[in-house]
Short mmCIF file of C-alpha atoms in Angstrom, two decimals:
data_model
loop_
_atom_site.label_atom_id
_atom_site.label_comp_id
_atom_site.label_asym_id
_atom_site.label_seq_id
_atom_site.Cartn_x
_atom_site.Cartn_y
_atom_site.Cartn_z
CA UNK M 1 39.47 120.62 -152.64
CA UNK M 2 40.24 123.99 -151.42
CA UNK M 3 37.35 126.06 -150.15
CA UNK M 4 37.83 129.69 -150.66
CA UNK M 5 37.43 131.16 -146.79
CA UNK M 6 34.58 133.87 -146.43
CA UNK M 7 35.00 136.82 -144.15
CA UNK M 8 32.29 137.18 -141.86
CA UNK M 9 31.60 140.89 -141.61
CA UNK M 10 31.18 142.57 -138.10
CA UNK M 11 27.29 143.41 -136.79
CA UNK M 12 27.43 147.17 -135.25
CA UNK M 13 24.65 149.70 -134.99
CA UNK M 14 25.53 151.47 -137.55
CA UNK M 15 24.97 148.47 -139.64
CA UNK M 16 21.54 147.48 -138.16
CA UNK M 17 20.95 151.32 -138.78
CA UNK M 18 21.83 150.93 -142.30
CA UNK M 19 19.70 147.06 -142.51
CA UNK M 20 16.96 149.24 -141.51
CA UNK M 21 17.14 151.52 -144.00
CA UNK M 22 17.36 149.51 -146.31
CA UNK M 23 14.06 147.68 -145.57
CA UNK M 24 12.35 150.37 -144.82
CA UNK M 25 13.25 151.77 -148.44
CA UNK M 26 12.18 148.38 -149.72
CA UNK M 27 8.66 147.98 -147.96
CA UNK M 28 6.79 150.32 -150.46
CA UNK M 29 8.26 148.35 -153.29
CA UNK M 30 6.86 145.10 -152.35
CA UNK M 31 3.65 146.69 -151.70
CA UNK M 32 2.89 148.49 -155.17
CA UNK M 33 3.38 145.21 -156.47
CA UNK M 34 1.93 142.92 -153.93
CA UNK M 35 -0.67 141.82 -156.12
CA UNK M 36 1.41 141.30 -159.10
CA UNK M 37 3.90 138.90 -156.72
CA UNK M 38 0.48 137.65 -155.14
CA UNK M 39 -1.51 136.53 -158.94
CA UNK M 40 2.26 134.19 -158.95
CA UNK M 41 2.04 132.74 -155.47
CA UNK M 42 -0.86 133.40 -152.39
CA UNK M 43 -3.88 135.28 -153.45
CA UNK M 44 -4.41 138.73 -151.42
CA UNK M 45 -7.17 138.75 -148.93
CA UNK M 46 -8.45 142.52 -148.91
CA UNK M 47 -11.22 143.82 -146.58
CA UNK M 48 -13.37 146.46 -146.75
CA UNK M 49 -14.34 147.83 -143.71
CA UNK M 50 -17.53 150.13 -143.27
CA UNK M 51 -19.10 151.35 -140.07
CA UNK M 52 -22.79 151.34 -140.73
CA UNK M 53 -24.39 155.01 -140.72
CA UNK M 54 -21.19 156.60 -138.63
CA UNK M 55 -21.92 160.14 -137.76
CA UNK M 56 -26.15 159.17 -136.87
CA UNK M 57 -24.74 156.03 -135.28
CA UNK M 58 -22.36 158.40 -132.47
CA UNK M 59 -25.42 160.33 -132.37
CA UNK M 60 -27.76 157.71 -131.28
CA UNK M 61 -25.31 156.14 -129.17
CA UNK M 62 -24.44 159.47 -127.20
CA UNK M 63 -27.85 160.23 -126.76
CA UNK M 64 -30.20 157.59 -125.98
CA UNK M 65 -33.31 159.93 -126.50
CA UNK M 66 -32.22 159.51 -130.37
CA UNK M 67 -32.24 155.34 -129.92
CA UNK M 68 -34.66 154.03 -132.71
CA UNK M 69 -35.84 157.61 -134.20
CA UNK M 70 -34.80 159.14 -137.46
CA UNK M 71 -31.49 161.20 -137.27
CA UNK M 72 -30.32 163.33 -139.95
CA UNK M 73 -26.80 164.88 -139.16
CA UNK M 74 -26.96 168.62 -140.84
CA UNK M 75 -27.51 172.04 -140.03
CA UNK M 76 -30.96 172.92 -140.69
CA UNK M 77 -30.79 175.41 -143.56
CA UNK M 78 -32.14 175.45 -147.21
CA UNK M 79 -28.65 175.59 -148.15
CA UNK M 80 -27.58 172.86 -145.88
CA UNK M 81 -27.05 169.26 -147.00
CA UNK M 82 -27.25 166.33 -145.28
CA UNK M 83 -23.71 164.39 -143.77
CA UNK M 84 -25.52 161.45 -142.53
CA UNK M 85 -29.02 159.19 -142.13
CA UNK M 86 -29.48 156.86 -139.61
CA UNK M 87 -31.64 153.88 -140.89
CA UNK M 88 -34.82 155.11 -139.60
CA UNK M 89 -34.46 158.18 -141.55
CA UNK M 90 -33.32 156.11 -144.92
CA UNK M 91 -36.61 154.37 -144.56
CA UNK M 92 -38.05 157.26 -146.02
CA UNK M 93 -35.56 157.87 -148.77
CA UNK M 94 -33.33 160.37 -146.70
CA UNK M 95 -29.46 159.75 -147.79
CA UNK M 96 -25.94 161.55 -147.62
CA UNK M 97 -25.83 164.45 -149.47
CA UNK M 98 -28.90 165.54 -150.05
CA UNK M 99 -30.28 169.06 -149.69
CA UNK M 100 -31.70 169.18 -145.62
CA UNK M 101 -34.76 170.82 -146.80
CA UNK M 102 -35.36 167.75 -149.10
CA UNK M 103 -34.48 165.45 -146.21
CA UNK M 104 -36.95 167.48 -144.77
CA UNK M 105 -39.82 166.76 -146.47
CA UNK M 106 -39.10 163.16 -147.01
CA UNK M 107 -39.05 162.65 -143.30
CA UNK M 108 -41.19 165.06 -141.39
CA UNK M 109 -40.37 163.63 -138.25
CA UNK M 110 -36.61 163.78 -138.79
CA UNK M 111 -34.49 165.28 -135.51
CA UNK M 112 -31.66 166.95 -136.93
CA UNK M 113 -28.20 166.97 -135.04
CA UNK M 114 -25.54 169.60 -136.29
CA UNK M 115 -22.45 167.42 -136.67
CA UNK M 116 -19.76 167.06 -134.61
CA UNK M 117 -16.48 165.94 -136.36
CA UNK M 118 -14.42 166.30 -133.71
CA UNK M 119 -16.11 163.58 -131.86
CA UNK M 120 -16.79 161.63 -134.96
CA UNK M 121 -12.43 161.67 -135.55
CA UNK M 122 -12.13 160.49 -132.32
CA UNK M 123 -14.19 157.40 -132.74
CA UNK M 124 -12.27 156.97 -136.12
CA UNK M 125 -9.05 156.79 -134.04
CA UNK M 126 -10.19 154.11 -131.87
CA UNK M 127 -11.98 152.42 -134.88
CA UNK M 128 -7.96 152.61 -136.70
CA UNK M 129 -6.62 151.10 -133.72
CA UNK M 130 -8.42 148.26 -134.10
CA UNK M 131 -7.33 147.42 -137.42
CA UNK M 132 -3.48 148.24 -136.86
CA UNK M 133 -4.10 144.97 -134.55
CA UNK M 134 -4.04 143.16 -137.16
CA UNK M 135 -1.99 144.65 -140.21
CA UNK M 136 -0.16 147.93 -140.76
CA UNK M 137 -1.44 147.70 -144.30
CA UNK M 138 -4.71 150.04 -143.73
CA UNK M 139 -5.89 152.55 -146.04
CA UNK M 140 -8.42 154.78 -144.75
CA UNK M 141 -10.55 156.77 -147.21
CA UNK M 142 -12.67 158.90 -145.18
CA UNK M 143 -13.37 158.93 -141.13
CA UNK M 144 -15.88 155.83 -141.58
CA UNK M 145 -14.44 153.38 -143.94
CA UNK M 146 -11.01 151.93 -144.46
CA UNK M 147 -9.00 148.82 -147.08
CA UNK M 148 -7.04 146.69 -144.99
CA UNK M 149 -4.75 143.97 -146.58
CA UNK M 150 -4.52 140.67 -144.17
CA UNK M 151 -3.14 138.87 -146.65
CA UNK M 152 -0.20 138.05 -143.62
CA UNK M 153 -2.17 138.99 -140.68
CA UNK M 154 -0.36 140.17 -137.44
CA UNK M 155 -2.59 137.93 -134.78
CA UNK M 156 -1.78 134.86 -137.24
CA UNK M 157 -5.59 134.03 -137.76
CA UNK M 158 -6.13 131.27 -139.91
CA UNK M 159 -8.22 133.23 -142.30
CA UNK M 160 -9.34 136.58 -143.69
CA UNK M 161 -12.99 135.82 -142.89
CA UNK M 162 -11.86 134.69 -139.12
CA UNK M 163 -10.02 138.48 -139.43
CA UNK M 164 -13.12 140.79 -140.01
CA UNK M 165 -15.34 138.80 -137.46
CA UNK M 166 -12.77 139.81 -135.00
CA UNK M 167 -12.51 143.24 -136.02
CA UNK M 168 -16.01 143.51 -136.37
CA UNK M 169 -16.47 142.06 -132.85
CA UNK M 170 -13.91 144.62 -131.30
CA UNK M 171 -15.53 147.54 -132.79
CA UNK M 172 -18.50 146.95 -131.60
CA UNK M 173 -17.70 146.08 -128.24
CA UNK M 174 -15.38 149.12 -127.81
CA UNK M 175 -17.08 151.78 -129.63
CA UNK M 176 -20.75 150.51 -128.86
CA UNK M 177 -20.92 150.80 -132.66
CA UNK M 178 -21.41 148.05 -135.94
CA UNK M 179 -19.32 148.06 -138.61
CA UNK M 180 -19.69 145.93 -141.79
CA UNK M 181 -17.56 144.11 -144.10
CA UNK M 182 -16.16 142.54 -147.42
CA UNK M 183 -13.64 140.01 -147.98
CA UNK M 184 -12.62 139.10 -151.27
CA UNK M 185 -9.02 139.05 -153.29
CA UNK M 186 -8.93 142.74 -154.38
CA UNK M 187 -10.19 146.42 -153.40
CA UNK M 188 -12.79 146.60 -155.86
CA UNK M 189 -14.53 143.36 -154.81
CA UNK M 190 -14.45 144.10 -151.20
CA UNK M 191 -15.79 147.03 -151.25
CA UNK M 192 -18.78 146.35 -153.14
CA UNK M 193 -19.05 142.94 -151.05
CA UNK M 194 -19.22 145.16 -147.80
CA UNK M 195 -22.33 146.50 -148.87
CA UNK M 196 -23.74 143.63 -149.53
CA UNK M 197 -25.55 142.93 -145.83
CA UNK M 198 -25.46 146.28 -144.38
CA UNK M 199 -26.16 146.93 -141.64
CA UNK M 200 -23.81 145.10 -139.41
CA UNK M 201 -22.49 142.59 -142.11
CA UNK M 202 -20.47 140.29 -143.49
CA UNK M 203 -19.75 138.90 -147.40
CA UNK M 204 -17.28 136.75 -148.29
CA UNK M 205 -16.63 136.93 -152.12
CA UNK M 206 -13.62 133.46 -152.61
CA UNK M 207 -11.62 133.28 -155.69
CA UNK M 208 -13.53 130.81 -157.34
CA UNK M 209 -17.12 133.09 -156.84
CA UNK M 210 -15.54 136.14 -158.37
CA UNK M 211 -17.66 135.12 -162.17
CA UNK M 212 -20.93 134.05 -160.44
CA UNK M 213 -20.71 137.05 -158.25
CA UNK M 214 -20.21 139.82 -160.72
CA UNK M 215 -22.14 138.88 -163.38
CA UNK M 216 -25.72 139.66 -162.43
CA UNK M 217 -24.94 143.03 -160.72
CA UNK M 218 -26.00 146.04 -162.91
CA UNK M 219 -22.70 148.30 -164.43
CA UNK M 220 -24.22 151.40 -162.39
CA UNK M 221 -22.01 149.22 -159.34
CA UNK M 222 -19.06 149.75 -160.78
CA UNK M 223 -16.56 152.65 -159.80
CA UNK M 224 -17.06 155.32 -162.28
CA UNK M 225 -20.01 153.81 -164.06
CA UNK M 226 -22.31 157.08 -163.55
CA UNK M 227 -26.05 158.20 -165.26
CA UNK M 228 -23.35 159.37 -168.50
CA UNK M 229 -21.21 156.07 -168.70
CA UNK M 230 -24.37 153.85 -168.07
CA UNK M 231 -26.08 154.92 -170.94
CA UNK M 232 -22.94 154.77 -173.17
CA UNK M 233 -23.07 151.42 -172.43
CA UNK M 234 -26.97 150.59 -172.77
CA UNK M 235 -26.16 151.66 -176.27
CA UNK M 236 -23.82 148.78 -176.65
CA UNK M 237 -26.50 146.33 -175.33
CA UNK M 238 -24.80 146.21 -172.13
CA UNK M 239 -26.59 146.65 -168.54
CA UNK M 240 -25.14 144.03 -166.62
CA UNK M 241 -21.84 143.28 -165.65
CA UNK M 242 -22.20 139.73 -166.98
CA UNK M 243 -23.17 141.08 -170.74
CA UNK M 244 -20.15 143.86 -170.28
CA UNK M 245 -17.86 140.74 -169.70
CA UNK M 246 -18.84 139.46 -172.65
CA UNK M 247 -17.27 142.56 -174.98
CA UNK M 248 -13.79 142.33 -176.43
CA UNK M 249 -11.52 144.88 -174.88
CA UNK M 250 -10.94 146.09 -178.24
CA UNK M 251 -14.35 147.36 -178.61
CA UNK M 252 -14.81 148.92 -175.15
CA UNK M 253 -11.18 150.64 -176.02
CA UNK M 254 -12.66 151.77 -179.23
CA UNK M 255 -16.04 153.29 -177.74
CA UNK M 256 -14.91 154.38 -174.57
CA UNK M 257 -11.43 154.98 -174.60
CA UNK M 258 -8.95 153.98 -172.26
CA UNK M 259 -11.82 153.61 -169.54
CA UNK M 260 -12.99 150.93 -171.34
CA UNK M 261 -10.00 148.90 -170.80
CA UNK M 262 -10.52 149.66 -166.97
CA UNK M 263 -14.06 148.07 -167.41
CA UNK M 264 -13.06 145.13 -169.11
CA UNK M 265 -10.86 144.67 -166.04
CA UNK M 266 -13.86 144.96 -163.65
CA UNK M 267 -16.06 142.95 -165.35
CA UNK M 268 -13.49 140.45 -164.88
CA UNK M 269 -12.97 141.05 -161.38
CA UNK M 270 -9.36 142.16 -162.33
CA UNK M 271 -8.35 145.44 -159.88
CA UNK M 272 -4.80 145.56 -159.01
CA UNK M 273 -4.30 148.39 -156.81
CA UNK M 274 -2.17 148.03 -153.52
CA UNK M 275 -3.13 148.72 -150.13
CA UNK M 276 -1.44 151.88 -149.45
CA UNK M 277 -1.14 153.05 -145.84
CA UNK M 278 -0.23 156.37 -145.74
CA UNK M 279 -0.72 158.09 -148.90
CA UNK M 280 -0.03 161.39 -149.36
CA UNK M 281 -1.89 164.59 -149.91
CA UNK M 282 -2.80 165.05 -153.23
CA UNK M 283 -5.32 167.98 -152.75
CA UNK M 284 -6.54 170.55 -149.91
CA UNK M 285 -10.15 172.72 -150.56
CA UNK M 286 -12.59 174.58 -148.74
CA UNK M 287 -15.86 175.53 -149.84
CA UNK M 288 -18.88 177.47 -148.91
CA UNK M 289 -22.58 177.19 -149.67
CA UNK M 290 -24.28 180.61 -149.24
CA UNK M 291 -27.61 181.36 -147.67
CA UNK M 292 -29.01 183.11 -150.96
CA UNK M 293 -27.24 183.26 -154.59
CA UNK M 294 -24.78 185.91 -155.21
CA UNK M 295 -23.09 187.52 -158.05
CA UNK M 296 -19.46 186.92 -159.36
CA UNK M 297 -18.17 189.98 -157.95
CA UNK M 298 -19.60 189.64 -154.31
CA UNK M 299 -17.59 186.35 -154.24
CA UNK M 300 -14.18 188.42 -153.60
CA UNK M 301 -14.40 188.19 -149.59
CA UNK M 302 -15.20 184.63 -149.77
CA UNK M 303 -12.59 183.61 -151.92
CA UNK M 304 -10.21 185.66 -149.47
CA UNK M 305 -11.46 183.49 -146.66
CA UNK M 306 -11.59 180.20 -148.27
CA UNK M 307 -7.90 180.70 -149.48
CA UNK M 308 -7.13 181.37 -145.70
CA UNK M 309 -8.62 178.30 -144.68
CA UNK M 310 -7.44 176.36 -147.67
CA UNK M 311 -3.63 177.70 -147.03
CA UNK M 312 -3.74 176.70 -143.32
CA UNK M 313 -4.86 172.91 -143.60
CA UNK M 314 -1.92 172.63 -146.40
CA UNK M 315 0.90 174.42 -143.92
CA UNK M 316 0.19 170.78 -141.84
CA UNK M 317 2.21 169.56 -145.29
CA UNK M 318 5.43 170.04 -143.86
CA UNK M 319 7.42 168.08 -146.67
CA UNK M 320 5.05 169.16 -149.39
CA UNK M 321 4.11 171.93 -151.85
CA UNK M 322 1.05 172.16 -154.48
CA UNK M 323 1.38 173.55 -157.81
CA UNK M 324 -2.14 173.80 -158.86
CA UNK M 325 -4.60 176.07 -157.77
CA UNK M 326 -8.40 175.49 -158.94
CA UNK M 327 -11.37 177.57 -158.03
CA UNK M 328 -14.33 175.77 -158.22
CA UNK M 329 -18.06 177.44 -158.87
CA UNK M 330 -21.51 176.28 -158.97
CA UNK M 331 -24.40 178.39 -160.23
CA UNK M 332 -27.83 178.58 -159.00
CA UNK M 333 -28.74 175.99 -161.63
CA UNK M 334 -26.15 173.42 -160.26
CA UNK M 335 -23.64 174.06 -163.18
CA UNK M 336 -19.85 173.15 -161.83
CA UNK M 337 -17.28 175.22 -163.49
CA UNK M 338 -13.30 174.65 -162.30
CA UNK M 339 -10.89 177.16 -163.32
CA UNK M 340 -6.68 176.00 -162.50
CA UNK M 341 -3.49 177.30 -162.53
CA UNK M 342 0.04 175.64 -162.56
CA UNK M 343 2.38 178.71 -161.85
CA UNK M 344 5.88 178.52 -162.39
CA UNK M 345 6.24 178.53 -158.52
CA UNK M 346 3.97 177.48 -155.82
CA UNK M 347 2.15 180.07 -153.90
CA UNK M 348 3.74 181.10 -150.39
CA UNK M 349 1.20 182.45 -148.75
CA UNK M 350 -2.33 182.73 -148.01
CA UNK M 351 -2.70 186.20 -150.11
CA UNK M 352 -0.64 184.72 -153.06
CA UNK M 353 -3.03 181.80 -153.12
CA UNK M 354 -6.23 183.97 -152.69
CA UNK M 355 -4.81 186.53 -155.71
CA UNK M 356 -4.21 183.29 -158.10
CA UNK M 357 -7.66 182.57 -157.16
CA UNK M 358 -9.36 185.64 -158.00
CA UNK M 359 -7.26 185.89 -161.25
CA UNK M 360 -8.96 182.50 -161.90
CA UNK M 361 -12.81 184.54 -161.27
CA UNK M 362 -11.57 186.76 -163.68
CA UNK M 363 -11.55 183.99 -166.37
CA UNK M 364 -15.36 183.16 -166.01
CA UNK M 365 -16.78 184.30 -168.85
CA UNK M 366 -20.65 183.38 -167.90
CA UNK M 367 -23.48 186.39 -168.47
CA UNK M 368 -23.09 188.55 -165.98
CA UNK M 369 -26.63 187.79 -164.54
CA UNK M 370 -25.61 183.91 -163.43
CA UNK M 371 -25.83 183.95 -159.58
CA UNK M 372 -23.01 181.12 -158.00
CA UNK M 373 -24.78 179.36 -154.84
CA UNK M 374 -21.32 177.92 -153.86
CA UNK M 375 -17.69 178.81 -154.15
CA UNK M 376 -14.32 176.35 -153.38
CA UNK M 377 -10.64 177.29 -153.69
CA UNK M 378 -8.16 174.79 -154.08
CA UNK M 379 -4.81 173.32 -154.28
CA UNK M 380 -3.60 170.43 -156.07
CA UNK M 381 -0.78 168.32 -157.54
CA UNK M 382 1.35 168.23 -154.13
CA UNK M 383 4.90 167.34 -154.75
CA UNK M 384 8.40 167.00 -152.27
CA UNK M 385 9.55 170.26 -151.22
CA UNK M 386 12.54 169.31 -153.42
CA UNK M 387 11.05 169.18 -156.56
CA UNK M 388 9.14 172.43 -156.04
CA UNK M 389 11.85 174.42 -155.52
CA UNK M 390 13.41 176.87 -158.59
CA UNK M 391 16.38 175.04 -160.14
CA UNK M 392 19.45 177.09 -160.21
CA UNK M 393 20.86 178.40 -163.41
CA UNK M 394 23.29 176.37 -164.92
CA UNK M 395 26.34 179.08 -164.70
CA UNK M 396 25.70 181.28 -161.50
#
């Protein structure tokens, strides 16, 4: 037998350069598809991670006079709305987002704090720290909550339970602050599983609980299940998850559109969505709340100065360019209109942007006695520099 001889090629730098490269280039692949690989082999273990109250939480732990009282973080203001509750303050129905004057009234005793985000992104550093312990696979969606995938964990814990007890236990013993958590196979499940023993928690939805789990939770838990899509479906018969399992996918498809197939997914604990570290921009706003209602046409300095602001958190974009800009409204009667654009070419500068916005005033077509109580400019649809740019004409 002759056996063909095989050259063995020479290792260099340039070709670990070029290895590297290569893998790098191949380490989003595997990710969008991690669960589609995972369904064949492993299951995923996602967390959700959730510190508990974050901005009242630095507040009461920076100032001990705050210790066991109820904190609402906001400006006082009747305009003002609240950021954050500690749990004394939810005891009387305060919550996130609600008007301050309304927090107000609920809780009498409240001690407001104006909020500091500069301290609360510092905390959020040390909290992301933590987690890149264990896998670079983190997703952060705001300051106080984050995905991580520990599928293949980095400390080689024997389990993703054994993982968020030691990131919980870190966090708290570092930042002097509880966090809780959900374990389960997929985004979705963890993240409703982290709320499930908040404060300073821990649920563990397995594989094999996903059914029993899901079933008796109302649809109103479900991401994008609000006061509109919940009574679509009470007309159906359907106000638990369980009974929304129970429709063919045809006939959510058919009364809900394509949402519908996303709920048939749900209901069957089906959410396939990768981890993704990293993502990119997709949109940059700034918005205002004024002190007292105002007309359409005072609106032109604030739209000058929100299109400043707006155009110099998206020049931190250094790869990037967006192609939409929106102006959002809302009237003294809590009526959101959003006007966008698409020009042929992105704005390149602050006054281009704040002229495309005004242009998009000039398309509200409301009585001219409406009064806005709130004013945004936008941008949207971020894209590579390179496919921003004008294409050249064919014969030049």
């Amino acid at each position: 037998m002759v056996l063909a001889r095989k050259t063995i090629p020479t290792i260099n730098a340039s070709t670990i350069r070029w290895v590297w490269r290569k893998r790098q280039a191949f380490i989003p692949r595997i990710h969008k598809h991690a669960y589609r690989s995972a369904t064949i082999g492993a299951m995923r273990k996602i967390l959700h991670v959730d510190m508990d109250a974050f901005y009242a939480s630095v507040e009461q732990r920076d100032d001990p006079a705050l210790r066991g009282k109820p904190v609402v973080v906001a400006w006082r203001g009747a305009r003002s709305v609240v950021c954050a509750a500690s749990y004394e303050a939810r005891q009387f129905g305060v919550r996130s987002a609600m008007p301050a004057v309304r927090a107000e009234r609920l809780c009498p005793d409240a001690i407001f704090v104006p909020p500091d985000f500069n301290r609360y992104r510092a905390v959020s550093r040390q909290v992301r720290a933590i987690f890149l312990r264990h896998t670079e696979l983190v997703e952060p969606l705001s300051l106080d909550e984050a995905y991580l995938d520990v599928t293949v964990n980095k400390l080689g814990l024997s389990s993703a339970t054994e993982v968020a007890q030691t990131i919980r236990a870190a966090i708290r013993e570092e930042t002097d602050l509880t966090a809780s958590a959900g374990v389960a196979p997929n985004k979705f499940l963890a993240k409703i599983a982290s709320d499930w023993r908040k404060p300073d928690g821990l649920f563990v939805v397995r594989p094999h609980e996903v059914e029993a789990f899901l079933a008796p939770l109302l649809v109103s838990r479900l991401p994008g299940v609000g006061k509109v899509m919940e009574g679509k479906l009470a007309a159906l018969g359907v106000t638990t998850v369980g009974a929304l399992g129970n429709l063919a996918q045809d006939t959510l498809v058919n009364a809900l559109g394509n949402f519908g197939r996303r709920l048939y997914e749900l209901a069957r604990g089906i959410d396939e969505r990768a981890v993704c570290p990293n993502q990119p921009t997709q949109s940059i706003s700034a918005e205002d709340t004024f002190e007292s209602d105002l007309p359409l046409d005072a609106l032109v300095p604030h739209i000058e100065r929100l299109a400043e602001k707006t155009w110099t958190a998206a020049t931190r974009e250094k790869t990037r360019s967006a192609r939409t800009v929106v102006l959002k409204l809302k009237t003294s009667d809590f009526r959101i209109l959003t006007r966008s654009l698409t020009p042929s070419l992105p704005p390149s500068s602050a006054a281009e942007l704040a002229r495309i916005a005004l242009d998009l005033r000039d398309r509200v077509l409301l009585p001219a006695h409406t009064r806005y109580r709130l004013v945004g400019v936008g941008l949207g649809r971020f894209e590579d520099h390179e496919t921003t740019l004008p294409q050249p004409e064919l014969f030049s």
